[in-house]
Amino acid sequence: MEPPAATSPGPAGPASLRRPATAPGATAPTQAGAVPTTHPVIDIENLDFYYGASQALHDISLSIDHHRVTAFIGPSGCGKSTLLRCLNRMNDLIDGTRVGRGRIRVHGVDINQPDVDVIELRKRVGMVFQKSNPFPKSIYENITYGLRLQGVKDKARLDEVVERSLRGAALWEEVKDRLHESGLGLSGGQQQRLCIARAIAVEPEVILMDEPCSALDPVATAKVEELIQDLRSKYCIVIVTHNMQQAARCSDRTAFFYLGRLIEYADTRDIFTNPANPQTEAYVSGRFG
Amino acid sequence: MSASLHPFRSHSQPARRIEGVIFWAFRLATYFVLACGLAVFANIFFKGGATVFQARAPFVNFTFLTEAPESLYVFEWQGRKVEMGDREFREFRERNPEAAKVKTESYVYSAGGIFPCIVGTVLLVIGSMAIALLLGVCAAIYLNEYARDGRFIRFVRLAILNLAGVPSIVFGLFGFGMFVIFFGWNVSLLAGWFTLAFMVLPVVITASEESLKAVPRGFREGSLALGATKWQTIRKNVLPYAMPGILTSSILGIARVAGETAPIMFTAAYVVRDKLPWDVERSLDFFFQGVMALPYHIYVVSSKIPQNEYTEKVQYGTAFVFLAIVALIATSSILLRSHLRNRYKW
């Protein structure tokens, strides 16, 4: 495994993340060359983050690869969800939050720059929440919500996206006969997969998952985990989880956080079998947290 | 140890006796409230019902519901006591010239009906509701969705709270000074609409904010995470779910305010007006005409004219119709809510 490259921008440097009016992306697309199996999509450099006066994240640096599942683990309040929500700037919604020092770059573009359109960012960096939140609309309307916002009205295209997204979220067979019934009529696990389908309908590159299985029973959890494995081939997935077995089962790389600091970031296998840091070892072996 | 001496046997304790007395006091207080309410309703229902309904077919006194108020003339004619409305009496005198010499007693507003008042009240309710909903929902969205908490917002909330405590007569005088005099709208529907709307605004804003708050945060976050703007989120994924609550509370608020006499007595209400509101030369005049209104009519017939058995019939009849209209508005808001609730459940 290659070490997390800190700076090199990915092959697809998107100028579209910036507002159209401003200068095109500073990092021009480079060679297509030998197609790498993976490349960093998100680079976090020395990030400090504050809720009002209290500092929630201290000097976080890590890089997240495409086509990989990256798990954030750590005890409650360690900052893993905060970091996740920084990646698509959902923390903007909370009063008094701010990024101090440091940068988060998606394909080389600093997402906290004023010329970045947060709407464009969120289209490319989708999110699935801890508590499944299907809208009180039909399954079909849930899936097409994002596309309709973008002005897509073509019925055939919408139909196609609904089927593709639901198949992508392994939900098609279960709901194909009741697409026009409320999404809230589904079971908990189905609702969460509906939310995943809704997220992939807008074709993001990154999917952030904030404890997606914490409210699900073991059977539904297994299905979602299986789905995460399937999605890996197309997306860059970041998952926050309380469940260490889950991180061990379905992630490629794992970052362990404690008290707002990144303690260790390595291949999942190494974190769970051969951690370099004694704190990590204590946590993964269940001695605290 | 005998069976009756088990540790849980019941015996009189002061705590239990006090509990019994207190509970009875609570119960009596509730019954008293109920009795008061029933007494008011029964009084208006029976006395007003006598005016609005009648014993012979078609059982409803349509004259009272569809005619304008008239003076009532009472006189002796060929040994019998006759009651006639203004127009009827004039025709009668033309047919019988000798009737001109008959000694008559006249009672103002005691014949005819209250149709212009019903129309006026309905117009006032619709217009003020539209204005209040528009202003109130906009303000609530700003306060709940956009504004960041700060000193200014706290001041705004305080102002809204205070607005709710302002006596209705003060609203009436404000409307008179502002809309009638300063804007030069005279005594008009428009001035009444704005005065009533301002009065109901605190209710609408508070209710709208509560309804917006009740929409789970997850719906907003989910929408924003899909690349929606804040306004798209509000319009597509917050407001539709908040609408049932907003409408219900606002309509109930309006139904209450529609019963106020003070805000309209200087701004919109006429004691009497011959023309009906749609009887205008230019369509723009519609907004600048005064109207008759039920609460003001009740006020006029019960305190501004000599009282007698005939005016009493009009008073109770008007009160009855008024209560029925308010009940109708309230019922429709509840039906509307249950209809909308079934569309969006979570």
Tab-separated table of N, CA, C and O in Angstrom, chain A residues 216-271:
chain	number	residue	atom	x	y	z
A	216	LEU	N	-29.533	0.226	13.112
A	216	LEU	CA	-30.057	-0.939	12.391
A	216	LEU	C	-29.778	-2.237	13.132
A	216	LEU	O	-28.810	-2.347	13.887
A	217	ASP	N	-30.634	-3.223	12.856
A	217	ASP	CA	-30.404	-4.532	13.469
A	217	ASP	C	-29.295	-5.257	12.695
A	217	ASP	O	-28.896	-4.821	11.623
A	218	PRO	N	-28.778	-6.365	13.224
A	218	PRO	CA	-27.620	-7.012	12.597
A	218	PRO	C	-27.863	-7.432	11.148
A	218	PRO	O	-26.947	-7.332	10.319
A	219	VAL	N	-29.071	-7.880	10.829
A	219	VAL	CA	-29.318	-8.335	9.462
A	219	VAL	C	-29.256	-7.155	8.500
A	219	VAL	O	-28.592	-7.200	7.455
A	220	ALA	N	-29.927	-6.061	8.878
A	220	ALA	CA	-29.900	-4.872	8.030
A	220	ALA	C	-28.487	-4.308	7.940
A	220	ALA	O	-28.064	-3.833	6.888
A	221	THR	N	-27.755	-4.377	9.051
A	221	THR	CA	-26.376	-3.901	9.052
A	221	THR	C	-25.541	-4.689	8.053
A	221	THR	O	-24.771	-4.112	7.275
A	222	ALA	N	-25.715	-6.010	8.064
A	222	ALA	CA	-24.947	-6.841	7.140
A	222	ALA	C	-25.226	-6.439	5.703
A	222	ALA	O	-24.314	-6.374	4.871
A	223	LYS	N	-26.498	-6.130	5.414
A	223	LYS	CA	-26.837	-5.741	4.039
A	223	LYS	C	-26.165	-4.443	3.658
A	223	LYS	O	-25.667	-4.296	2.540
A	224	VAL	N	-26.186	-3.470	4.583
A	224	VAL	CA	-25.571	-2.187	4.272
A	224	VAL	C	-24.060	-2.368	4.100
A	224	VAL	O	-23.447	-1.797	3.196
A	225	GLU	N	-23.468	-3.207	4.942
A	225	GLU	CA	-22.021	-3.425	4.812
A	225	GLU	C	-21.669	-4.061	3.482
A	225	GLU	O	-20.684	-3.699	2.831
A	226	GLU	N	-22.512	-5.005	3.086
A	226	GLU	CA	-22.311	-5.641	1.786
A	226	GLU	C	-22.390	-4.598	0.677
A	226	GLU	O	-21.591	-4.575	-0.260
A	227	LEU	N	-23.362	-3.713	0.829
A	227	LEU	CA	-23.546	-2.656	-0.151
A	227	LEU	C	-22.307	-1.759	-0.212
A	227	LEU	O	-21.867	-1.357	-1.292
A	228	ILE	N	-21.754	-1.454	0.957
A	228	ILE	CA	-20.562	-0.595	0.981
A	228	ILE	C	-19.438	-1.251	0.180
A	228	ILE	O	-18.730	-0.593	-0.584
A	229	GLN	N	-19.314	-2.564	0.319
A	229	GLN	CA	-18.287	-3.273	-0.460
A	229	GLN	C	-18.527	-3.118	-1.962
A	229	GLN	O	-17.596	-2.906	-2.731
A	230	ASP	N	-19.805	-3.213	-2.350
A	230	ASP	CA	-20.116	-3.067	-3.778
A	230	ASP	C	-19.831	-1.665	-4.280
A	230	ASP	O	-19.387	-1.469	-5.407
A	231	LEU	N	-20.123	-0.684	-3.438
A	231	LEU	CA	-19.990	0.703	-3.886
A	231	LEU	C	-18.530	1.115	-4.023
A	231	LEU	O	-18.218	2.068	-4.713
A	232	ARG	N	-17.657	0.371	-3.389
A	232	ARG	CA	-16.249	0.757	-3.367
A	232	ARG	C	-15.670	0.873	-4.771
A	232	ARG	O	-14.803	1.700	-5.028
A	233	SER	N	-16.146	0.041	-5.684
A	233	SER	CA	-15.561	0.068	-7.019
A	233	SER	C	-15.846	1.379	-7.740
A	233	SER	O	-15.154	1.732	-8.678
A	234	LYS	N	-16.886	2.100	-7.307
A	234	LYS	CA	-17.236	3.322	-8.031
A	234	LYS	C	-16.953	4.589	-7.250
A	234	LYS	O	-16.839	5.661	-7.835
A	235	TYR	N	-16.931	4.487	-5.933
A	235	TYR	CA	-16.888	5.710	-5.143
A	235	TYR	C	-15.745	5.675	-4.149
A	235	TYR	O	-15.179	4.614	-3.861
A	236	CYS	N	-15.492	6.849	-3.618
A	236	CYS	CA	-14.604	6.966	-2.479
A	236	CYS	C	-15.510	7.046	-1.254
A	236	CYS	O	-16.371	7.921	-1.185
A	237	ILE	N	-15.373	6.133	-0.334
A	237	ILE	CA	-16.317	6.071	0.785
A	237	ILE	C	-15.590	6.353	2.099
A	237	ILE	O	-14.525	5.791	2.361
A	238	VAL	N	-16.166	7.245	2.871
A	238	VAL	CA	-15.640	7.515	4.204
A	238	VAL	C	-16.737	7.164	5.192
A	238	VAL	O	-17.865	7.652	5.059
A	239	ILE	N	-16.446	6.315	6.148
A	239	ILE	CA	-17.478	5.878	7.075
A	239	ILE	C	-17.026	6.120	8.510
A	239	ILE	O	-15.906	5.773	8.880
A	240	VAL	N	-17.897	6.776	9.252
A	240	VAL	CA	-17.647	6.943	10.683
A	240	VAL	C	-18.386	5.824	11.391
A	240	VAL	O	-19.548	5.558	11.081
A	241	THR	N	-17.728	5.157	12.281
A	241	THR	CA	-18.430	4.077	12.959
A	241	THR	C	-17.969	3.933	14.409
A	241	THR	O	-16.828	4.201	14.748
A	242	HIS	N	-18.920	3.518	15.214
A	242	HIS	CA	-18.629	3.208	16.605
A	242	HIS	C	-18.237	1.749	16.745
A	242	HIS	O	-17.760	1.325	17.783
A	243	ASN	N	-18.589	1.021	15.687
A	243	ASN	CA	-18.508	-0.425	15.769
A	243	ASN	C	-17.175	-0.859	15.164
A	243	ASN	O	-16.972	-0.787	13.964
A	244	MET	N	-16.252	-1.308	16.025
A	244	MET	CA	-14.915	-1.629	15.533
A	244	MET	C	-14.919	-2.825	14.614
A	244	MET	O	-14.154	-2.884	13.660
A	245	GLN	N	-15.819	-3.789	14.890
A	245	GLN	CA	-15.896	-4.942	13.986
A	245	GLN	C	-16.297	-4.488	12.590
A	245	GLN	O	-15.822	-4.987	11.599
A	246	GLN	N	-17.186	-3.487	12.586
A	246	GLN	CA	-17.626	-2.992	11.281
A	246	GLN	C	-16.451	-2.378	10.524
A	246	GLN	O	-16.253	-2.653	9.343
A	247	ALA	N	-15.684	-1.571	11.222
A	247	ALA	CA	-14.521	-0.976	10.579
A	247	ALA	C	-13.588	-2.076	10.083
A	247	ALA	O	-13.078	-2.026	8.954
A	248	ALA	N	-13.385	-3.085	10.904
A	248	ALA	CA	-12.479	-4.168	10.529
A	248	ALA	C	-13.012	-4.929	9.326
A	248	ALA	O	-12.262	-5.317	8.434
A	249	ARG	N	-14.345	-5.120	9.300
A	249	ARG	CA	-14.944	-5.908	8.226
A	249	ARG	C	-14.930	-5.175	6.901
A	249	ARG	O	-14.664	-5.749	5.869
A	250	CYS	N	-15.280	-3.901	6.913
A	250	CYS	CA	-15.576	-3.326	5.602
A	250	CYS	C	-14.689	-2.160	5.201
A	250	CYS	O	-14.962	-1.524	4.190
A	251	SER	N	-13.641	-1.851	5.929
A	251	SER	CA	-12.832	-0.723	5.472
A	251	SER	C	-11.450	-1.185	5.028
A	251	SER	O	-10.961	-2.255	5.434
A	252	ASP	N	-10.833	-0.369	4.181
A	252	ASP	CA	-9.478	-0.648	3.723
A	252	ASP	C	-8.462	0.070	4.582
A	252	ASP	O	-7.404	-0.440	4.871
A	253	ARG	N	-8.825	1.297	4.942
A	253	ARG	CA	-7.931	2.047	5.795
A	253	ARG	C	-8.730	2.569	6.975
A	253	ARG	O	-9.921	2.837	6.867
A	254	THR	N	-8.066	2.701	8.095
A	254	THR	CA	-8.759	3.132	9.294
A	254	THR	C	-7.969	4.247	9.959
A	254	THR	O	-6.741	4.179	10.039
A	255	ALA	N	-8.721	5.265	10.386
A	255	ALA	CA	-8.102	6.355	11.141
A	255	ALA	C	-8.658	6.317	12.549
A	255	ALA	O	-9.877	6.271	12.735
A	256	PHE	N	-7.788	6.334	13.529
A	256	PHE	CA	-8.237	6.318	14.920
A	256	PHE	C	-8.058	7.718	15.509
A	256	PHE	O	-6.973	8.295	15.443
A	257	PHE	N	-9.139	8.238	16.048
A	257	PHE	CA	-9.115	9.576	16.628
A	257	PHE	C	-9.314	9.481	18.130
A	257	PHE	O	-10.052	8.629	18.623
A	258	TYR	N	-8.676	10.399	18.826
A	258	TYR	CA	-8.909	10.461	20.264
A	258	TYR	C	-8.751	11.916	20.690
A	258	TYR	O	-7.740	12.561	20.381
A	259	LEU	N	-9.770	12.428	21.382
A	259	LEU	CA	-9.764	13.805	21.883
A	259	LEU	C	-9.403	14.829	20.805
A	259	LEU	O	-8.637	15.754	21.043
A	260	GLY	N	-9.976	14.630	19.641
A	260	GLY	CA	-9.778	15.629	18.586
A	260	GLY	C	-8.461	15.522	17.850
A	260	GLY	O	-8.136	16.395	17.040
A	261	ARG	N	-7.702	14.486	18.139
A	261	ARG	CA	-6.430	14.316	17.407
A	261	ARG	C	-6.452	13.005	16.643
A	261	ARG	O	-7.062	12.027	17.080
A	262	LEU	N	-5.763	13.011	15.524
A	262	LEU	CA	-5.587	11.776	14.772
A	262	LEU	C	-4.434	11.018	15.416
A	262	LEU	O	-3.300	11.496	15.435
A	263	ILE	N	-4.736	9.858	15.969
A	263	ILE	CA	-3.694	9.101	16.671
A	263	ILE	C	-2.940	8.215	15.690
A	263	ILE	O	-1.712	8.145	15.706
A	264	GLU	N	-3.734	7.532	14.856
A	264	GLU	CA	-3.060	6.623	13.935
A	264	GLU	C	-3.908	6.446	12.689
A	264	GLU	O	-5.135	6.394	12.760
A	265	TYR	N	-3.241	6.371	11.554
A	265	TYR	CA	-3.958	6.188	10.293
A	265	TYR	C	-3.161	5.190	9.485
A	265	TYR	O	-2.002	5.440	9.155
A	266	ALA	N	-3.766	4.052	9.207
A	266	ALA	CA	-3.016	3.018	8.504
A	266	ALA	C	-4.000	2.066	7.850
A	266	ALA	O	-5.218	2.239	7.950
A	267	ASP	N	-3.437	1.042	7.194
A	267	ASP	CA	-4.302	0.009	6.636
A	267	ASP	C	-5.082	-0.641	7.781
A	267	ASP	O	-4.548	-0.835	8.876
A	268	THR	N	-6.319	-0.966	7.482
A	268	THR	CA	-7.180	-1.508	8.529
A	268	THR	C	-6.554	-2.738	9.193
A	268	THR	O	-6.594	-2.883	10.415
A	269	ARG	N	-5.981	-3.575	8.354
A	269	ARG	CA	-5.365	-4.794	8.888
A	269	ARG	C	-4.341	-4.437	9.965
A	269	ARG	O	-4.308	-5.026	11.037
A	270	ASP	N	-3.494	-3.459	9.646
A	270	ASP	CA	-2.445	-3.091	10.596
A	270	ASP	C	-3.024	-2.494	11.869
A	270	ASP	O	-2.550	-2.768	12.970
A	271	ILE	N	-4.051	-1.640	11.709
A	271	ILE	CA	-4.645	-1.019	12.893
A	271	ILE	C	-5.173	-2.071	13.855
A	271	ILE	O	-5.007	-1.989	15.059
